XYZ file of C-alpha atoms in Angstrom:
505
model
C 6.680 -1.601 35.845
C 5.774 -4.030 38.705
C 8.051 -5.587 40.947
C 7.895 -8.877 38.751
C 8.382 -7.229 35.667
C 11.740 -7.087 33.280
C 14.339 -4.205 34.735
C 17.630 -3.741 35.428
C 17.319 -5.195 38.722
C 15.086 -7.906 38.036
C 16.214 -9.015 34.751
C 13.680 -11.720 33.294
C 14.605 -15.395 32.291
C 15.904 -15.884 28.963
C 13.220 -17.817 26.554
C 13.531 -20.638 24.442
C 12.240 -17.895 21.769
C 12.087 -20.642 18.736
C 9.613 -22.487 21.223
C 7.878 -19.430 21.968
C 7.081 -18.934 18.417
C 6.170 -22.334 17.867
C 3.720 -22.409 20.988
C 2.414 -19.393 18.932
C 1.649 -21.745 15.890
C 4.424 -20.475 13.716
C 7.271 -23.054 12.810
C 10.537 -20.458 12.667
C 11.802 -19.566 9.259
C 13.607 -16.135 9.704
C 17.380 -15.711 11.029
C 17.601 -15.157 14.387
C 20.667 -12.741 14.127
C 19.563 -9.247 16.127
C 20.971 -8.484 19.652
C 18.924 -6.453 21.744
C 20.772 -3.108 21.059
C 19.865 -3.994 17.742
C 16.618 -4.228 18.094
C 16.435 -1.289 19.893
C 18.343 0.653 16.957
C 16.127 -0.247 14.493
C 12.853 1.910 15.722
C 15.339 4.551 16.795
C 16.445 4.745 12.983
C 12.876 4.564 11.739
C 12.073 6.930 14.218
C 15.022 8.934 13.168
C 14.761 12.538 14.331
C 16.726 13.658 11.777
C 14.905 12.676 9.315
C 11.165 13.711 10.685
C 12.082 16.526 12.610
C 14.381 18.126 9.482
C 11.444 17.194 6.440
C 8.780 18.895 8.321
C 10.456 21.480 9.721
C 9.418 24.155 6.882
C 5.707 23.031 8.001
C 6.223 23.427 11.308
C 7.310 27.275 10.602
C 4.478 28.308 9.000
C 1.765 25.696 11.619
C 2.356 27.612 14.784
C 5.847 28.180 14.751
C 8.999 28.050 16.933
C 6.404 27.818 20.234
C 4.502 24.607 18.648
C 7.618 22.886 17.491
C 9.290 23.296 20.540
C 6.339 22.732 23.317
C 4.210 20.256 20.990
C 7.734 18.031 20.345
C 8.000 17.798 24.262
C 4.154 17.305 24.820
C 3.840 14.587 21.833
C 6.761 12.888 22.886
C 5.316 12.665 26.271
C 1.752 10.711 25.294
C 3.815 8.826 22.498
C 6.100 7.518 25.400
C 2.380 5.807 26.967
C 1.982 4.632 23.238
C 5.005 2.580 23.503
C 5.077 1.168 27.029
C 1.524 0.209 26.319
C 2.696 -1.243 23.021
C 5.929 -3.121 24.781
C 3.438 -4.728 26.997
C 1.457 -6.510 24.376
C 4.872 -6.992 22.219
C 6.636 -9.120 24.588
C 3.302 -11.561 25.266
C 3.087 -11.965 21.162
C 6.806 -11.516 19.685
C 5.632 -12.250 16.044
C 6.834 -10.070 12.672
C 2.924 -9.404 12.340
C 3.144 -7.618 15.673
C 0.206 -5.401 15.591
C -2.303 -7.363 13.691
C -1.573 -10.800 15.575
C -1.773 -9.129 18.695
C -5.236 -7.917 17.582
C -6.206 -11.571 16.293
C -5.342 -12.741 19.205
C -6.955 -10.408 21.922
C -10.113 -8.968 19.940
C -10.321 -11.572 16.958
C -10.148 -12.354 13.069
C -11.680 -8.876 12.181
C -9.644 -6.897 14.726
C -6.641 -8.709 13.056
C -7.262 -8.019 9.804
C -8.267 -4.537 9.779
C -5.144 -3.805 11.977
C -3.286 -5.144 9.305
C -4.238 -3.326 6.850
C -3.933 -0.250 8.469
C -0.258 -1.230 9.909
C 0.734 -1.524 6.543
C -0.699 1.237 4.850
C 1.408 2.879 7.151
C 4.493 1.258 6.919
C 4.401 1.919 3.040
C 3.738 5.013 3.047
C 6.471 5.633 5.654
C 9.132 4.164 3.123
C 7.695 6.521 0.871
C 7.987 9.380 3.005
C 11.054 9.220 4.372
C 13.385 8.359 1.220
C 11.153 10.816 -0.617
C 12.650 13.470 1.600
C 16.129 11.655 1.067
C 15.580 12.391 -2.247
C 14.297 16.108 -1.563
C 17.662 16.912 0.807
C 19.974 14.981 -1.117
C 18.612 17.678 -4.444
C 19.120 20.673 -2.188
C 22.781 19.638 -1.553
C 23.417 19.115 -5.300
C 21.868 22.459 -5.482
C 24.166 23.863 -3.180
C 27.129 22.100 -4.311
C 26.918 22.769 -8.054
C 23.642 24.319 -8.725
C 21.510 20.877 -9.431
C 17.828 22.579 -10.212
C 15.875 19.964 -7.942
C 12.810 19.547 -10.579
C 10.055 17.260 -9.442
C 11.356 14.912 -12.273
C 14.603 14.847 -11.022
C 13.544 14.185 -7.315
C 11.549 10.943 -8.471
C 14.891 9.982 -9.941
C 16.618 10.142 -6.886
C 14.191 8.206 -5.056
C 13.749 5.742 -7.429
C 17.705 5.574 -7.015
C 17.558 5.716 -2.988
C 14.350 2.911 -2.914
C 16.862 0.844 -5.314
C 19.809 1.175 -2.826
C 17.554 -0.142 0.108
C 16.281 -3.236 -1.230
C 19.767 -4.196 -2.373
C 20.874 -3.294 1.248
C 17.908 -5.251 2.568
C 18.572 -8.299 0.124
C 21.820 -9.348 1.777
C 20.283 -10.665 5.656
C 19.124 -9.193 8.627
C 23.088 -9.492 9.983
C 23.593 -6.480 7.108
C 20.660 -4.612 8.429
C 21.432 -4.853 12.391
C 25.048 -3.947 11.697
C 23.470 -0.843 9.599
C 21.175 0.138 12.574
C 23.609 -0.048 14.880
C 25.890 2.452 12.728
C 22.674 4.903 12.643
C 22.310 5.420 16.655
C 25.719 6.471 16.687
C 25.247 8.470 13.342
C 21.888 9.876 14.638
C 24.025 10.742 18.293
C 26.629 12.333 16.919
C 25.012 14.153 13.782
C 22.518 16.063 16.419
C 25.333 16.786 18.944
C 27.659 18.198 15.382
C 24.460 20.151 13.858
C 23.857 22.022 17.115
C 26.946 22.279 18.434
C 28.324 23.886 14.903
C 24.820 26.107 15.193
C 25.534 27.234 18.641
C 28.936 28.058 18.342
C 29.764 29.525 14.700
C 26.991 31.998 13.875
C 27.282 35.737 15.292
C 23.472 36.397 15.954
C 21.247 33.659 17.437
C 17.374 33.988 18.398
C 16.566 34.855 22.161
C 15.128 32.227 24.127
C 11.663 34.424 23.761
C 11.516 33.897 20.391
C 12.247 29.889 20.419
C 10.043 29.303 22.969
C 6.848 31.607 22.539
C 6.935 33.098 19.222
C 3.702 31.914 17.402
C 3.587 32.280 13.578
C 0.638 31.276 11.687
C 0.670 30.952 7.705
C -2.464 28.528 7.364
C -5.216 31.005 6.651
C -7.078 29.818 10.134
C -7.931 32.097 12.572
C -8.120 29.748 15.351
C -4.443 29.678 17.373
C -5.814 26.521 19.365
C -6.629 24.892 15.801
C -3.195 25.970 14.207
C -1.378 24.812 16.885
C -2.737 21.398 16.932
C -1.941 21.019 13.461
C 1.481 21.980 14.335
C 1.410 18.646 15.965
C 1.591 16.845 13.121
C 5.706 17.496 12.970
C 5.731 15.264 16.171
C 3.644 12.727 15.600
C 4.914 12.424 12.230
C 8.485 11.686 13.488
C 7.165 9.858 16.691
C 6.280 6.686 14.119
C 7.523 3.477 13.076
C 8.826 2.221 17.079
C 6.344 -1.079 16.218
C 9.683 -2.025 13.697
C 11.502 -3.625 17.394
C 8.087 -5.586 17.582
C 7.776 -6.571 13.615
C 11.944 -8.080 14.052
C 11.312 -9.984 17.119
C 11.452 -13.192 14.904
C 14.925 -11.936 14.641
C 15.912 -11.287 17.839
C 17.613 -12.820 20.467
C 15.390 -12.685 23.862
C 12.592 -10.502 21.553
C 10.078 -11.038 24.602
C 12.136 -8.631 26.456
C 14.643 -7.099 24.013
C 11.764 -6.236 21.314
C 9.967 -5.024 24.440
C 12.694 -2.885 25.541
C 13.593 -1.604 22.285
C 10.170 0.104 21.467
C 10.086 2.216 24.987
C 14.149 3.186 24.579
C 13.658 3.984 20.975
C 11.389 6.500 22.210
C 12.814 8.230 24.904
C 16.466 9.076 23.303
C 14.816 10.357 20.514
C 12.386 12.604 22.536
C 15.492 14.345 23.943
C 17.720 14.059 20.358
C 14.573 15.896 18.566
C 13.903 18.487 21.390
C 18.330 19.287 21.177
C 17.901 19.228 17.251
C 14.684 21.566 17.119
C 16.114 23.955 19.702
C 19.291 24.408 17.518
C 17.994 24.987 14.190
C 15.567 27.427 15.884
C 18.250 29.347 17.894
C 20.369 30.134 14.504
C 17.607 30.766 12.033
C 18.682 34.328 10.501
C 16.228 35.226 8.250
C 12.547 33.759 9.002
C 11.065 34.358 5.703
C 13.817 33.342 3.897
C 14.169 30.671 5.421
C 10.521 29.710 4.621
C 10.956 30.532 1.205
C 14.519 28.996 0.489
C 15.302 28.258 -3.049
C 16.929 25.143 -2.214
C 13.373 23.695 -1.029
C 14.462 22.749 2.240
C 14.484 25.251 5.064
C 16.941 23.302 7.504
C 19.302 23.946 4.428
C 18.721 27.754 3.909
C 19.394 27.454 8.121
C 22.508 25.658 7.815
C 23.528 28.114 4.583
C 22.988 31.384 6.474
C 24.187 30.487 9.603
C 27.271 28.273 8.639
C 28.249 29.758 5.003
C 28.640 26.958 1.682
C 31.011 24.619 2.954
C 29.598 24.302 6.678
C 25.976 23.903 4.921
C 27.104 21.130 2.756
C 28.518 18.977 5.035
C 25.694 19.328 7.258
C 23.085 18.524 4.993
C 25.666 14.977 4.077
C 25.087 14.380 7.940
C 21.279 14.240 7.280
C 21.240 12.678 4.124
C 23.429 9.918 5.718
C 20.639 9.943 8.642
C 17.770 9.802 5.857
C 19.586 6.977 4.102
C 19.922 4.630 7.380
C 16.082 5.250 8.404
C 14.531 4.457 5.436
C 16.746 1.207 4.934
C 15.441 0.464 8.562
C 11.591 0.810 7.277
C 12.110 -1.728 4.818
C 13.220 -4.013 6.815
C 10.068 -3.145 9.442
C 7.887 -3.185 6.329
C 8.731 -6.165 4.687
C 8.568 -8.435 7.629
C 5.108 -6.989 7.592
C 3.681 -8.282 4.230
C 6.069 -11.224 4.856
C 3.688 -11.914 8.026
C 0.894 -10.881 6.461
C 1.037 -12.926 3.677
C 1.686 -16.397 5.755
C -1.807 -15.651 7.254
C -2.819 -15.365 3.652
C -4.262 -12.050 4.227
C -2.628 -10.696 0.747
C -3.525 -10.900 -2.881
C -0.613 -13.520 -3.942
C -0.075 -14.063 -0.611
C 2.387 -17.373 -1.944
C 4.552 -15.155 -3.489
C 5.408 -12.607 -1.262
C 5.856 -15.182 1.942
C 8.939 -16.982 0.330
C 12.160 -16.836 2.418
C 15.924 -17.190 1.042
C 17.023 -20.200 2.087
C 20.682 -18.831 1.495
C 19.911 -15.787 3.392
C 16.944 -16.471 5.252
C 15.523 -13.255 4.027
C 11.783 -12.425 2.869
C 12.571 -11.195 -1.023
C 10.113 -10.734 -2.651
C 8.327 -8.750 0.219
C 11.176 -6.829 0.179
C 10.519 -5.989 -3.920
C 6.643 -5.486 -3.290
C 7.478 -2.860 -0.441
C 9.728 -0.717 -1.857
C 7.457 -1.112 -5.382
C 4.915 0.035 -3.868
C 6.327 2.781 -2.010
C 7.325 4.529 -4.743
C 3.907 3.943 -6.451
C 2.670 6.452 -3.081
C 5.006 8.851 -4.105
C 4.319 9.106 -8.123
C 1.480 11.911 -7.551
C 4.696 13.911 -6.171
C 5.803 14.530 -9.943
C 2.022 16.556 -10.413
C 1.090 18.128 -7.076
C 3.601 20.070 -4.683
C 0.944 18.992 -1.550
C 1.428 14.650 -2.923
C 4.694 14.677 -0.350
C 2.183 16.228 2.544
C -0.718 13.350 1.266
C 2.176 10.651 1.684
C 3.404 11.948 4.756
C -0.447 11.670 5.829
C -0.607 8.554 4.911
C 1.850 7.304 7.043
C 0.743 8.602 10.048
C -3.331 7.958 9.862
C -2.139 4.447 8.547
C 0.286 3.421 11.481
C -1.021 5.330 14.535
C -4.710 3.727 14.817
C -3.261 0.529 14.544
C -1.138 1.136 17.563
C -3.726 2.139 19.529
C -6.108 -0.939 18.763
C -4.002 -3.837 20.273
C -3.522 -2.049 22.979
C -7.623 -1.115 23.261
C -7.611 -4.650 23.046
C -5.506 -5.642 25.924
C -7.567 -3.398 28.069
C -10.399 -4.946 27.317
C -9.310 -8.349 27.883
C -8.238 -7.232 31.162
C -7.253 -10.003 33.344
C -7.399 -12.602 30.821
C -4.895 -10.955 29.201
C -1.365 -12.939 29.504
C 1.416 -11.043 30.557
C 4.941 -11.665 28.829
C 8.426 -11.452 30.785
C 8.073 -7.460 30.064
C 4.993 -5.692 31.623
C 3.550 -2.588 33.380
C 1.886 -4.453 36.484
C -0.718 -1.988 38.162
C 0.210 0.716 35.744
C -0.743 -0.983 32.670
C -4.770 0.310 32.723
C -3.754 4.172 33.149
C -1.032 4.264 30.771
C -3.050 2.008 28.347
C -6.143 4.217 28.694
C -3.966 7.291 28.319
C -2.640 5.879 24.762
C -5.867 4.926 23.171
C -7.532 8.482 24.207
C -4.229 10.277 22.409
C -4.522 8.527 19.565
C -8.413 8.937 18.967
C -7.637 12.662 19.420
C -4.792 12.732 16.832
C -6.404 10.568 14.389
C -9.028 12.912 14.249
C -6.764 16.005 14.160
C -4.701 14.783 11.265
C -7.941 14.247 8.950
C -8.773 17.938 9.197
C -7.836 20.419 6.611
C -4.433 21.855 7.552
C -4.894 25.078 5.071
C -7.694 27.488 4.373
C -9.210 28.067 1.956
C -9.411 24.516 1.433
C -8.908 23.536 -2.401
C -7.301 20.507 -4.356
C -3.842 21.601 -3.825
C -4.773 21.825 -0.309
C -6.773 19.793 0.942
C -5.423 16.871 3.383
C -5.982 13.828 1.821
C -5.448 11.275 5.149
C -9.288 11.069 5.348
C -9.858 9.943 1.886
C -6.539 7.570 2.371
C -8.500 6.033 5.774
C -11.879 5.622 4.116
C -9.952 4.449 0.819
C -7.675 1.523 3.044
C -10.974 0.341 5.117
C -12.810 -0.153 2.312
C -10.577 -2.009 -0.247
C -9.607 -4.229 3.179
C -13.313 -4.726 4.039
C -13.801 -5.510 -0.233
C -10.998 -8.241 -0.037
C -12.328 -9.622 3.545
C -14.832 -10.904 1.796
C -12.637 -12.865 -0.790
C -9.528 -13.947 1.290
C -11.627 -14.469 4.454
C -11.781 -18.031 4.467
C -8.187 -17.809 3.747
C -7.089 -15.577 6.266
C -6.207 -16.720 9.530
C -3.440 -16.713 12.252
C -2.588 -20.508 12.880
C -4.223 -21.659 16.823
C -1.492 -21.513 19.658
C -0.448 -24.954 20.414
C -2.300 -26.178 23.526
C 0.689 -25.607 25.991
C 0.110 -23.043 28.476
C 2.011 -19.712 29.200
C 2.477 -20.898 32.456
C 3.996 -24.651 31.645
C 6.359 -22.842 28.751
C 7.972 -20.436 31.793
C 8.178 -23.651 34.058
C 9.757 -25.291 31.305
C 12.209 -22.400 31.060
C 12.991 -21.797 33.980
């Protein structure tokens, strides 16, 4: 950051934020109840590495391996860490809860808006889905292990309906409930990766050598290509690495959000880059039995880890530790996804927009966007109960949804160049390269995670993100064309940036 950005030894002014907002063209509405470390805990519980990292991790055996998991969680977590500094940039010039898309409306226009949007939220919903649907998967394996629940896929829907029911109550009661839950999770999150590895490191007789964690290449996809497997073997990464744009999508509920919503994104990122890379390396150190553990009959690998290396008892109250984890990050998405469609739907941009825009005036909550996003979320998961690959199509989802639309505010900003505004919190001369760095990463990974992750390539198999993409683009392009003259972010009043920071200061 420049010498006239936000630090720690050039803290920036606080902001009338309510004015802010206003100058913006939106009159205030939502409780302004978050705290920065707040803030910053809510995309570190979305993020929540032990959520991603543990779901994936029986993909991430057979895509590449130990050496991909390992190597591609540091390398991802790298580019991902230009994702959100470029991100934090544009955040803290528009703190809005449409984040993404009004950042696009703003810098590239009603079209650039609107197709961000809809991509933001595909990915958002289908992040709810993903997450508590692997809730529901881990919290089946411990009643499995515990008294030898048979985890059907009729039974798993069950339990998410159950776990989707429990976050919208949760998510009901204020944004105060919500911050005080995401602050519980860092520490949760902290102290669940320091137990898990810690217990892994220390109990079992026989660990892995280093040579094996860090080099040993297994591929199970049916390609021949190592380069292609291992960039597939990305996808546990970039899979985890998503949902940091939750800091940007609360700002209307933070204190300070032009630097605190800022902030929260980039140090949401970092801590869990080294959490993940601790949590990886442990499991991976103290797996017994490869194959076994690929082909647990609990359905979970982490589990058949935690079960060989810990015996019952240690295994069950590991797998409560993630469960708990699961539980506070999906809670988290719905609140990132419901201020979302709240957003959305005050620009009109959604079918019944009135409805889903209405606030609590008791709790100054967005309800009924609360209902429509965990409703649909577990509409996503329903193919689940038919196909064993649904959970991979959801988890898909999520990640072709939510990571163009990162990368298009800040193509955006770049493009504006110097016309572009600066908030309280920026990158001064750095903000081209690391901008330019960001959108190139995510072009590549878009197009990686629409390839076919399994050969030969049949229904079971095939990746469905592509069809998810074209499907998203063109329902938003088919209701452009009826809510367009609709649609719109309101005009920012006619005070300047530079009268509002004279006025502040």
């Amino acid at each position: 950051m420049s010498s006239h950005s936000a630090g720690p030894e050039n803290p920036a002014p606080q902001r009338d934020e309510e004015a802010r907002l206003r100058e913006l063209g939106y009159q205030p509405v939502l409780a302004r109840r978050m705290g920065g470390f707040g803030n910053f805990a809510i995309s570190f519980s979305v993020i929540s590495v032990l959520s991603g990292c543990m779901t994936l991790y029986g993909f991430g055996l057979g895509t590449g391996g130990p050496a991909v998991m390992l190597w591609g969680w540091a390398g991802v977590g790298l580019f991902v860490l230009f994702i959100g500094l470029a991100l934090a940039e544009v955040t803290s010039a528009y703190p809005t809860s449409g984040a993404l898309y009004y950042m696009a409306d703003r810098l590239g226009g009603r079209k650039w808006g609107w197709y961000t949007g809809w991509l933001n939220l595909l990915g958002l919903l289908g992040a709810i889905a993903g997450i508590d649907y692997g809730a529901a998967l881990f919290t089946g394996a411990f009643l499995n292990l515990q008294w030898g629940f048979q985890p059907t896929p009729g039974w798993t829907m069950v339990l998410f309906i159950g776990i989707l029911l429990l976050h919208a109550t949760l998510n009901l009661f204020g944004v105060r409930l919500v911050s005080v839950l995401n602050s519980v999770s860092v520490w949760w999150h902290l102290a669940g990766v320091a137990v898990i590895v810690g217990a892994l490191a220390i109990v079992p007789d026989h660990h892995q050598t280093p040579s094996f964690v860090f080099t040993r290449f297994v591929n199970d996809t049916g390609w021949h290509s190592p380069i292609y497997v291992a960039a597939l073997g990305l996808l546990l990464a970039q899979y985890t690495f998503c949902g940091y744009d939750a800091s940007a999508h609360l700002s209307e509920e933070t204190a300070n959000a032009s630097v605190s919503a800022a902030r929260g994104i980039v140090r949401s990122i970092w801590v869990s880059w080294i959490a993940g890379f601790a949590l990886l390396a442990g499991l991976t150190f103290a797996i017994q039995d490869y194959a076994g553990t690929q082909n647990t009959s609990t359905g979970v690998p982490p589990a058949q880890i935690f079960l060989d290396a810990l015996g019952n008892s240690g295994a069950t109250a590991l797998l409560l530790v993630v469960i708990g984890a699961q539980l506070f990050c999906g809670n988290a998405e719905v609140a990132a996804a419901s201020r979302m469609v709240f957003a959305f739907s005050r620009d009109n941009a959604l079918p019944g927009s009135a409805l889903w825009r209405r606030v609590s005036s008791r709790t100054q909550t967005p309800v009924n966007a609360v209902l429509l996003a965990v409703a649909v979320a577990c509409l996503l998961a329903v193919p689940s109960l038919y196909s064993a690959t649904a959970y991979g199509a959801v988890t898909a989802i999520n990640v072709i949804g939510i990571t163009p639309a990162y990368a298009i505010p800040i193509f955006l900003r770049l493009r504006a160049g110097k016309n572009f505004e600066a908030g309280p919190w920026h990158l001064g001369r750095w903000s081209r390269p690391i901008g330019i760095i960001a959108v190139v990463w995510v072009i590549l990974v878009t197009v990686l995670f629409c390839l076919p992750q399994a050969s030969p390539v049949t229904v079971d198999s095939m990746n469905y993100a592509a069809i998810a993409l074209a499907a998203v683009l063109v329902l938003a392009t088919i209701w452009w064309y009826i809510a367009r003259d609709s649609y719109g972010t309101p005009k920012p009043y006619e005070n300047t940036r530079s009268q509002i920071y004279e006025q502040i200061i």
